[in-house]
Tab-separated table of C-alpha atoms in Angstrom:
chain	number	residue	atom	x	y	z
A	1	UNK	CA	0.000	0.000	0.000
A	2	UNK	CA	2.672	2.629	1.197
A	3	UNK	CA	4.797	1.879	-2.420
A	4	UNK	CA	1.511	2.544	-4.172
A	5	UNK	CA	0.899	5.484	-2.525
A	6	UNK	CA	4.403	7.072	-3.354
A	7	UNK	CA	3.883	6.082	-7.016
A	8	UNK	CA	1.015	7.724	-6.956
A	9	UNK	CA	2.357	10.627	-5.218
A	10	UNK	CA	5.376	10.851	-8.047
A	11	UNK	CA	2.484	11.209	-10.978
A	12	UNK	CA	0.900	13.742	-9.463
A	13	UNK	CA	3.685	16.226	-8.740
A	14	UNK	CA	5.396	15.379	-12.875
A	15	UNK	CA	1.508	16.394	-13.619
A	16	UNK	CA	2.533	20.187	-11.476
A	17	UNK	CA	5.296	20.325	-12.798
A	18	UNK	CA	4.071	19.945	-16.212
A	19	UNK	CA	0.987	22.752	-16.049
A	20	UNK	CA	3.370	25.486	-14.103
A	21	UNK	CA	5.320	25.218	-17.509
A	22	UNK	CA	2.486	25.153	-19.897
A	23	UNK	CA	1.084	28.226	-17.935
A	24	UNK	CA	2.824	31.810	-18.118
A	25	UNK	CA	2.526	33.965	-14.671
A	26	UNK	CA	-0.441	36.297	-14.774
A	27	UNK	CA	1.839	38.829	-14.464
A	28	UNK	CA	3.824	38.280	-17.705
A	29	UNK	CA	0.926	37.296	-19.629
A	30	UNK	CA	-0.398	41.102	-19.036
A	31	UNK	CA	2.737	42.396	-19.380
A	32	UNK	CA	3.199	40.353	-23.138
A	33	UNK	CA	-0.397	41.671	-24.248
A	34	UNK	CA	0.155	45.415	-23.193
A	35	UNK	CA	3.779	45.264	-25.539
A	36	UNK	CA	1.967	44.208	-28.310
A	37	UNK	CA	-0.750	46.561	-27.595
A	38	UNK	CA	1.713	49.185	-27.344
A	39	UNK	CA	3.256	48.294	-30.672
A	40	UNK	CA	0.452	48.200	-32.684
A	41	UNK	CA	-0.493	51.717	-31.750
A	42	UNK	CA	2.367	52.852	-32.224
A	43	UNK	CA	2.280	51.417	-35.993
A	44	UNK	CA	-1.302	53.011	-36.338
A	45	UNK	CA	0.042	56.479	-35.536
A	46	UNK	CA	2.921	56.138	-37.951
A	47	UNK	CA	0.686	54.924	-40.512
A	48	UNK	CA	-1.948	57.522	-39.960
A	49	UNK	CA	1.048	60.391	-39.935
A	50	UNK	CA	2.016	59.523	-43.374
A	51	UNK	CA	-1.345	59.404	-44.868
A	52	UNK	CA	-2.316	63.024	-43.835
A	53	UNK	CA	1.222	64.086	-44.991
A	54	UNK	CA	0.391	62.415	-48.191
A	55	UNK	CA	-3.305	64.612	-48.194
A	56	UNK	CA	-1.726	67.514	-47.450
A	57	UNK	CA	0.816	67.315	-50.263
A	58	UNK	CA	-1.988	66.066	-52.759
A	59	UNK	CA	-4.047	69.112	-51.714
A	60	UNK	CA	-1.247	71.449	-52.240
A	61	UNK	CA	-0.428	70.068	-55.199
A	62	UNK	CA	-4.162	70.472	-56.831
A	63	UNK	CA	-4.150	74.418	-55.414
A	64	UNK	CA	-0.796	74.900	-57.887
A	65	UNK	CA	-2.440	73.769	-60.732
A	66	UNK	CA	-5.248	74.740	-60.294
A	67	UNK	CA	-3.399	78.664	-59.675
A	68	UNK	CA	-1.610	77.797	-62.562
A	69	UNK	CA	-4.473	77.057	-64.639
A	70	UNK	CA	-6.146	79.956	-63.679
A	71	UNK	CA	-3.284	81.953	-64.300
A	72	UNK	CA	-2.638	80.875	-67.897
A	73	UNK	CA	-6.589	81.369	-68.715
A	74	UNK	CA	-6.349	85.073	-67.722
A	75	UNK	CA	-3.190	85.674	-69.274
A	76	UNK	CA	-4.897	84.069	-72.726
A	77	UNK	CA	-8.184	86.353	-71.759
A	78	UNK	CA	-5.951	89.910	-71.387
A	79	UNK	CA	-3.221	88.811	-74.133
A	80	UNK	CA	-4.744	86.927	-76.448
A	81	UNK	CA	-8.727	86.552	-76.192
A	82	UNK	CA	-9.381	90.497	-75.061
A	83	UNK	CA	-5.363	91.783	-76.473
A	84	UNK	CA	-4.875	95.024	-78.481
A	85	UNK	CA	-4.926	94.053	-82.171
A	86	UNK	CA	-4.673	96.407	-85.700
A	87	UNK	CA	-7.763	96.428	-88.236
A	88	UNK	CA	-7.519	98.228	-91.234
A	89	UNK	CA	-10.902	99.626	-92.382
A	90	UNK	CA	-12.220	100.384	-95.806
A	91	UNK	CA	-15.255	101.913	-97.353
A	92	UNK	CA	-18.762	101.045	-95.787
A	93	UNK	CA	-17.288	98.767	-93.337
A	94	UNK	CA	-19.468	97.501	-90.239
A	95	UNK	CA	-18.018	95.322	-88.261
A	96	UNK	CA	-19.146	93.939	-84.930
A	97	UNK	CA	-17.013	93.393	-81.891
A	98	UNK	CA	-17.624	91.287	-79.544
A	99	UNK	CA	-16.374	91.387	-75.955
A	100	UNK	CA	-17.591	89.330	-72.519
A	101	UNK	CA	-18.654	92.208	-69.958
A	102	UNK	CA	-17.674	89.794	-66.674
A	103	UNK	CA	-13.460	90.245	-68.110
A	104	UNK	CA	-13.679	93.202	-70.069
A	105	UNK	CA	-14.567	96.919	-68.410
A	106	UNK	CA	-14.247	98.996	-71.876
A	107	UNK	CA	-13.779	98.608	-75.294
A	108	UNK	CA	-11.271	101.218	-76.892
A	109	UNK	CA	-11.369	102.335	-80.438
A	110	UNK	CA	-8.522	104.557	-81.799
A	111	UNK	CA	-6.741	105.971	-85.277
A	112	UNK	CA	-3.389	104.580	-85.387
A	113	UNK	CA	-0.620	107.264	-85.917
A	114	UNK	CA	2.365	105.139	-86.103
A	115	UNK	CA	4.711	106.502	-88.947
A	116	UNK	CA	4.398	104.945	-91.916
A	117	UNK	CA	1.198	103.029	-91.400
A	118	UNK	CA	-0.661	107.498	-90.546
A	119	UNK	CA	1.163	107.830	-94.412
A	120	UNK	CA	-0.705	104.567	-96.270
A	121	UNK	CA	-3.960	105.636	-93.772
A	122	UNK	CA	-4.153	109.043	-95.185
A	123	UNK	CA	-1.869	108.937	-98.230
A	124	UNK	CA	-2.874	112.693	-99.592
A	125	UNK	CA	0.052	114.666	-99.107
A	126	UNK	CA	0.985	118.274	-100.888
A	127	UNK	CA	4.933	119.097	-100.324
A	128	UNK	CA	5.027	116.368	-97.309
A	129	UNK	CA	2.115	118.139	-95.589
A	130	UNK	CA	-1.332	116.069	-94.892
A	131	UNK	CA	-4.002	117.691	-96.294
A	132	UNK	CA	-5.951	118.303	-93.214
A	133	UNK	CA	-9.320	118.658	-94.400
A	134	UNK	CA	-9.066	115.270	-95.849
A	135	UNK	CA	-8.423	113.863	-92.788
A	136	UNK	CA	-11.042	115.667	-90.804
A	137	UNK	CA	-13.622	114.454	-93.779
A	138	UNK	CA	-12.176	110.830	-93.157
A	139	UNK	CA	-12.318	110.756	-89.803
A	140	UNK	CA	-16.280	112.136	-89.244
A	141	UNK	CA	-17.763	109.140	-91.436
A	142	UNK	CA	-15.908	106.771	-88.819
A	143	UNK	CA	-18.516	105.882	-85.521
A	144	UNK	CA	-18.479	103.461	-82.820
A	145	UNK	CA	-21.998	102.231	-81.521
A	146	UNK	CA	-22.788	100.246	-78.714
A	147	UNK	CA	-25.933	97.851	-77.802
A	148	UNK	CA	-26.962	95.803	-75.218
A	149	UNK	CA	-27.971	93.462	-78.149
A	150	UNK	CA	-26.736	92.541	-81.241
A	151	UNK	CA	-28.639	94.821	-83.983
A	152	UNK	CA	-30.324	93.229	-86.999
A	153	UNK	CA	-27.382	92.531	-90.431
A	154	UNK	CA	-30.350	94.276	-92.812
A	155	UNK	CA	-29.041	97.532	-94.155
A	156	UNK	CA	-27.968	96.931	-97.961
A	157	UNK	CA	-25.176	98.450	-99.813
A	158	UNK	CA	-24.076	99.441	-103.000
A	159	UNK	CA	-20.954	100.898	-103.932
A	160	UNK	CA	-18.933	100.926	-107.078
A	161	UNK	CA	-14.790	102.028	-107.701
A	162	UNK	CA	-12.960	101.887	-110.855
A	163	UNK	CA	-8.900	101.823	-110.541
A	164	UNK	CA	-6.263	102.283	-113.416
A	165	UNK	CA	-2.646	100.795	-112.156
A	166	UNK	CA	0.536	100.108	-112.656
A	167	UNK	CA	2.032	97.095	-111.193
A	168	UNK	CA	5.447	96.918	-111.320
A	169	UNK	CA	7.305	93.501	-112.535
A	170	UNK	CA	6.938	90.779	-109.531
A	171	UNK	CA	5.158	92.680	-107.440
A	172	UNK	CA	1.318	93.425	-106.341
A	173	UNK	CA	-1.360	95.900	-105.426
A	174	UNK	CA	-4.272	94.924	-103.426
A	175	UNK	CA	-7.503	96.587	-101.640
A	176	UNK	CA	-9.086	96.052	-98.156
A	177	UNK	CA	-12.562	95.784	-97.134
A	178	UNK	CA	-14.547	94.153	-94.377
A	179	UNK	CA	-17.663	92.388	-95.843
A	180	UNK	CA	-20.631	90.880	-94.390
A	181	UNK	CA	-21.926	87.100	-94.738
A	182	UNK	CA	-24.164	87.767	-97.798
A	183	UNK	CA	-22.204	90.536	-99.703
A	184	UNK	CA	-21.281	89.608	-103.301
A	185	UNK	CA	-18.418	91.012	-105.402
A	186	UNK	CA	-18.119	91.817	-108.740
A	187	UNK	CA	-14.811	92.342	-110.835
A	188	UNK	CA	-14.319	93.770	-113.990
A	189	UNK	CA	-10.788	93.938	-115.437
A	190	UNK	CA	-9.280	95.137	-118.528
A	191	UNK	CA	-5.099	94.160	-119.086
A	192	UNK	CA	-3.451	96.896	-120.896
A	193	UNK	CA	-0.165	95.072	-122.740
A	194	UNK	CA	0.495	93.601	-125.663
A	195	UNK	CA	1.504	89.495	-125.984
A	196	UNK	CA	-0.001	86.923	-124.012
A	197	UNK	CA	1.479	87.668	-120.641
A	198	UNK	CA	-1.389	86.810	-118.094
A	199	UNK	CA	-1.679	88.575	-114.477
A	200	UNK	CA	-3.049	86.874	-111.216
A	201	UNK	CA	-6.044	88.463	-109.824
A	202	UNK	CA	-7.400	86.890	-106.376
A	203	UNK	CA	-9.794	87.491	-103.443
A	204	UNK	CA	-8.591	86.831	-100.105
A	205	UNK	CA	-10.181	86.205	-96.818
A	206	UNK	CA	-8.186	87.763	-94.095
A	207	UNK	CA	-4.554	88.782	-93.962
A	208	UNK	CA	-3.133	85.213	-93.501
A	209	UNK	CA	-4.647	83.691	-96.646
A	210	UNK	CA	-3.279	87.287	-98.430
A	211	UNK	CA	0.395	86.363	-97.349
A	212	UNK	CA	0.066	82.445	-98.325
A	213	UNK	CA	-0.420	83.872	-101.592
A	214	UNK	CA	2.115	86.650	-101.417
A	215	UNK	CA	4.466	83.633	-100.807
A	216	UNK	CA	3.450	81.065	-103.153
A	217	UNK	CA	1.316	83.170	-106.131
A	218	UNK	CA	1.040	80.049	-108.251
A	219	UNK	CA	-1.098	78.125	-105.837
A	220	UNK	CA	-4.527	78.181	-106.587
A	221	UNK	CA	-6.157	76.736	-102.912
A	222	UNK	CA	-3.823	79.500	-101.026
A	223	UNK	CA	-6.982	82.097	-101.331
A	224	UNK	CA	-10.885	81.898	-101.645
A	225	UNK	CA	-10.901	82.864	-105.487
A	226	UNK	CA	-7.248	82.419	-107.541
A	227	UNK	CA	-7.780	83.876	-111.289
A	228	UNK	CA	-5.347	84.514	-113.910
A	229	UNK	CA	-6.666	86.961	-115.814
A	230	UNK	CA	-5.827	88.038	-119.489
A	231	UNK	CA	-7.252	90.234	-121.685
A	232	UNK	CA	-10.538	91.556	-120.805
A	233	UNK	CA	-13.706	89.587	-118.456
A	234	UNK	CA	-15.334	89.556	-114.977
A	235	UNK	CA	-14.899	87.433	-111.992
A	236	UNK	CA	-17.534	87.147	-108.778
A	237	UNK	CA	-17.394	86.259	-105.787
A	238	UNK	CA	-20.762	86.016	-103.087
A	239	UNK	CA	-19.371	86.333	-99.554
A	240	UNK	CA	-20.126	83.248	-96.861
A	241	UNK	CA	-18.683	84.538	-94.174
A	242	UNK	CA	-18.501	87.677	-92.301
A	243	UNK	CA	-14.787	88.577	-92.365
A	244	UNK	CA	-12.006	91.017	-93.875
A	245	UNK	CA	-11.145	90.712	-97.814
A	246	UNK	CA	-8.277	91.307	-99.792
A	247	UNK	CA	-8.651	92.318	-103.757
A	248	UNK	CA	-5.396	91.723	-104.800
A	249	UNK	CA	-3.702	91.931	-108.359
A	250	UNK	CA	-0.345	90.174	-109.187
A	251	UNK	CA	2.323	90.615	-111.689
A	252	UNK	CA	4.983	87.835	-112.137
A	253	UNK	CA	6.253	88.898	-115.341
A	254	UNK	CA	10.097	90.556	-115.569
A	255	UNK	CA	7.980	93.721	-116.729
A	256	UNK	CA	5.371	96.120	-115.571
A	257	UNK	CA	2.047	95.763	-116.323
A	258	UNK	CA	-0.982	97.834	-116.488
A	259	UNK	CA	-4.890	97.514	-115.503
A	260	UNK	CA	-8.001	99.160	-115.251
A	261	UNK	CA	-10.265	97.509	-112.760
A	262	UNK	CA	-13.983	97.864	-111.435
A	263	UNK	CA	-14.853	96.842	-108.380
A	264	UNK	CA	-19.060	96.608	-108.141
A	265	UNK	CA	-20.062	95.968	-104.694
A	266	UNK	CA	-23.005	94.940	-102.597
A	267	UNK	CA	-22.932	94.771	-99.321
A	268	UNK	CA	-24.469	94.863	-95.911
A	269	UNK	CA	-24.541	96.657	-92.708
A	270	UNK	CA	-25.446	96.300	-89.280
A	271	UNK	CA	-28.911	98.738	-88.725
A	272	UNK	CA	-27.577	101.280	-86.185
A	273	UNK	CA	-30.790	102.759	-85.195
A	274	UNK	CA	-31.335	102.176	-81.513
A	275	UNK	CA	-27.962	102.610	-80.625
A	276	UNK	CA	-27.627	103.845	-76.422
A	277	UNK	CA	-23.716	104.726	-77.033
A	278	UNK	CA	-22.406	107.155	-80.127
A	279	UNK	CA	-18.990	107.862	-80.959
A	280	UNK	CA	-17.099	110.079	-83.692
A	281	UNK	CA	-13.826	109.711	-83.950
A	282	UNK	CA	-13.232	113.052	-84.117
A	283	UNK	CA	-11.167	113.450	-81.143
A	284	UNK	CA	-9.087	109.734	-82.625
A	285	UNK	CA	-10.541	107.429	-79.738
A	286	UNK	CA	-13.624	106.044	-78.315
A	287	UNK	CA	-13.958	104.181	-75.384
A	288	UNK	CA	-17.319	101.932	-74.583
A	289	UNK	CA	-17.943	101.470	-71.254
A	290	UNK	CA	-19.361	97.706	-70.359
A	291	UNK	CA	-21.751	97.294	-67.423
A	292	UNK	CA	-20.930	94.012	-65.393
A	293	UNK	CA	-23.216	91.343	-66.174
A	294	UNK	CA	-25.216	93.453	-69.229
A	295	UNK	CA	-24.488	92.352	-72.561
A	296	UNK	CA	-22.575	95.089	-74.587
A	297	UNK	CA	-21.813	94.591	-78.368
A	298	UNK	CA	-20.234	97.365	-80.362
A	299	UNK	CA	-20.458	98.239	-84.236
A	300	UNK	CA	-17.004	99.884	-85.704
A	301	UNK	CA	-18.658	101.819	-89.019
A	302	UNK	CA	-17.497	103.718	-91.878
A	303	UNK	CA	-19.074	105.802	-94.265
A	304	UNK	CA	-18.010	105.420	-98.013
A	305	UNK	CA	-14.958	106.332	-97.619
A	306	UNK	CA	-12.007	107.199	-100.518
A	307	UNK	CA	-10.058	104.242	-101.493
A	308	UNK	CA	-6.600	105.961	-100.595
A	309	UNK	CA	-8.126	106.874	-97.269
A	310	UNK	CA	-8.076	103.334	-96.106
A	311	UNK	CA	-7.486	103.455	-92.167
A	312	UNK	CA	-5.941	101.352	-89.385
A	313	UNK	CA	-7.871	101.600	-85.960
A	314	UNK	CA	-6.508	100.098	-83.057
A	315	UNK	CA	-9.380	98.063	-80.581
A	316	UNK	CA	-8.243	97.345	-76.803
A	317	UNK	CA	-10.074	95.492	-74.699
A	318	UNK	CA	-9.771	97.084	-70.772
A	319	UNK	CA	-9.431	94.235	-68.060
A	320	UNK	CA	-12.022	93.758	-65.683
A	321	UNK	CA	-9.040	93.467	-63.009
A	322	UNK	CA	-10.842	92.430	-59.949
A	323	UNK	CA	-12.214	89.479	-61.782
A	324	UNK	CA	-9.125	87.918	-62.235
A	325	UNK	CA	-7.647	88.405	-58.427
A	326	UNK	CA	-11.243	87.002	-57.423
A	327	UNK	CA	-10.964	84.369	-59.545
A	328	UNK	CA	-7.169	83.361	-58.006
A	329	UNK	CA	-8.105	83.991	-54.347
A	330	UNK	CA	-11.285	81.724	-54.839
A	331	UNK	CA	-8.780	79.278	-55.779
């Protein structure tokens, strides 16, 4: 009995043994979970850290280009949208101009005096001395008118000039006018040389399509209508497009050549009746203020001029300033 007992005995104490190591110490076992407890926050600040620094950075990033953006848009709008640009005007032009009242304060019409471009305007000179009254005549059939809405294109026109020239060998002459969508030309022409030595007679929309052909005379899709003309004979043309167009008469041969030309023309204007703003350009400018938020559409008009009295008028556009700044502090 006694050696049974201590066997038993034996088991029993292995058995204690045995659990005490299985079984970690309350005290450690607390202490083990609150490390790892501690670690893992400590990863879930880090963590959290660098995702607002990474917000932050894409937020700031967005405001630059989005500055930027804004930037380059107003820039465009003052420089290039709403910039100062040279029109030369002929006889009977109306022309409408077109500017947003929310960027632009004024519109600014003036005679431009530069130099040589005052002597082509004017042209009429006795000893070197412009012929004043001439100028005075020129500049009293030039108005600006302004509307709150754009006036009815249904005033017709009908004007008609005859030119004799000379153009000298490899060179050309050529005519301005601004024409509205549904004016028609008509050309009559009459080469004054002996042989068969054609000229080149064209009509070109706007001053780009004019230099195309200036460069390359020869090629016929440079301009709207490409003619070479020998001879005697006519030549129209019915206007699509609302725009400025350049008559212009071209002499490649090694000699100089000579024309007579009739130009028939029927046009049409914008009606200015009901005009609130009316400008002469007697005093050389006019300046149209624009109400924010209104609509404001001005008409640049000429009377029938004199071919020789041709003019360039310089149009500004004045910045609505406060616009802009709103427009970058918004952002």
């Amino acid at each position: 009995m006694a050696e049974t007992s201590s066997t038993s005995s034996i088991i029993n104490n292995h058995s204690d043994s045995y659990d005490i190591v299985s079984s970690p110490a309350p005290d450690v076992q607390e202490n083990h979970q609150t490390q790892q407890q501690n670690i893992l926050y400590r990863i879930t600040i880090s963590l959290s850290d660098a995702a607002g620094f990474t917000d932050r950075d894409d937020a700031l990033s967005c405001l630059v280009i989005l500055l930027t953006f804004w930037f380059f848009v107003s820039m465009t709008l003052i420089l290039g949208v709403y910039g100062s640009n040279e029109i030369m005007v002929g006889p009977n032009t109306s022309r409408l101009i077109l500017a947003n009242s929310i960027f632009v304060q004024d519109i600014k019409a003036g005679i431009y005096l530069d130099g040589n471009k005052h002597t082509q305007s004017f042209s009429k000179f006795v000893e070197g001395t412009l012929v004043k009254e001439e100028e005075e005549e020129t500049q009293n059939k030039l108005f600006v008118y302004g509307f709150h809405k754009i006036p009815p294109l249904n005033v017709p026109v009908f004007w008609s000039e005859i030119h004799n020239i000379s153009v000298s060998a490899n060179f050309h002459k050529d005519w301005v006018y601004y024409l509205n969508k549904g004016s028609a030309v008509n050309i009559s022409y009459v080469v004054n040389h002996e042989g068969s030595y054609p000229l080149h007679l064209i009509i070109a929309k706007g001053r780009e399509e004019l230099l195309r052909w200036v460069e390359n005379p020869s090629a016929p899709s440079n301009t709207l209508s490409w003619n070479i003309i020998v001879g005697n004979g006519t030549i129209s043309q019915n206007i699509e497009e609302s725009s400025e167009y350049f008559i212009a008469v071209g002499n490649l041969n090694n000699f100089e050549a000579e024309v007579q030309l009739e130009f028939k023309i029927n046009s049409i204007l914008y009606n200015t009746t009901g005009a609130y703003y009316i400008c002469p350009f007697k005093h050389r400018q006019c300046s149209l203020k624009l109400l924010m938020l209104k609509p404001a559409f001005a008409i640049l008009s000429t009377g029938l001029i004199k071919e020789y009295d041709a003019i360039y008028v310089k149009l500004s556009f004045g910045p609505r300033w406060f616009v802009y700044f709103i427009g970058s502090e918004d952002h």
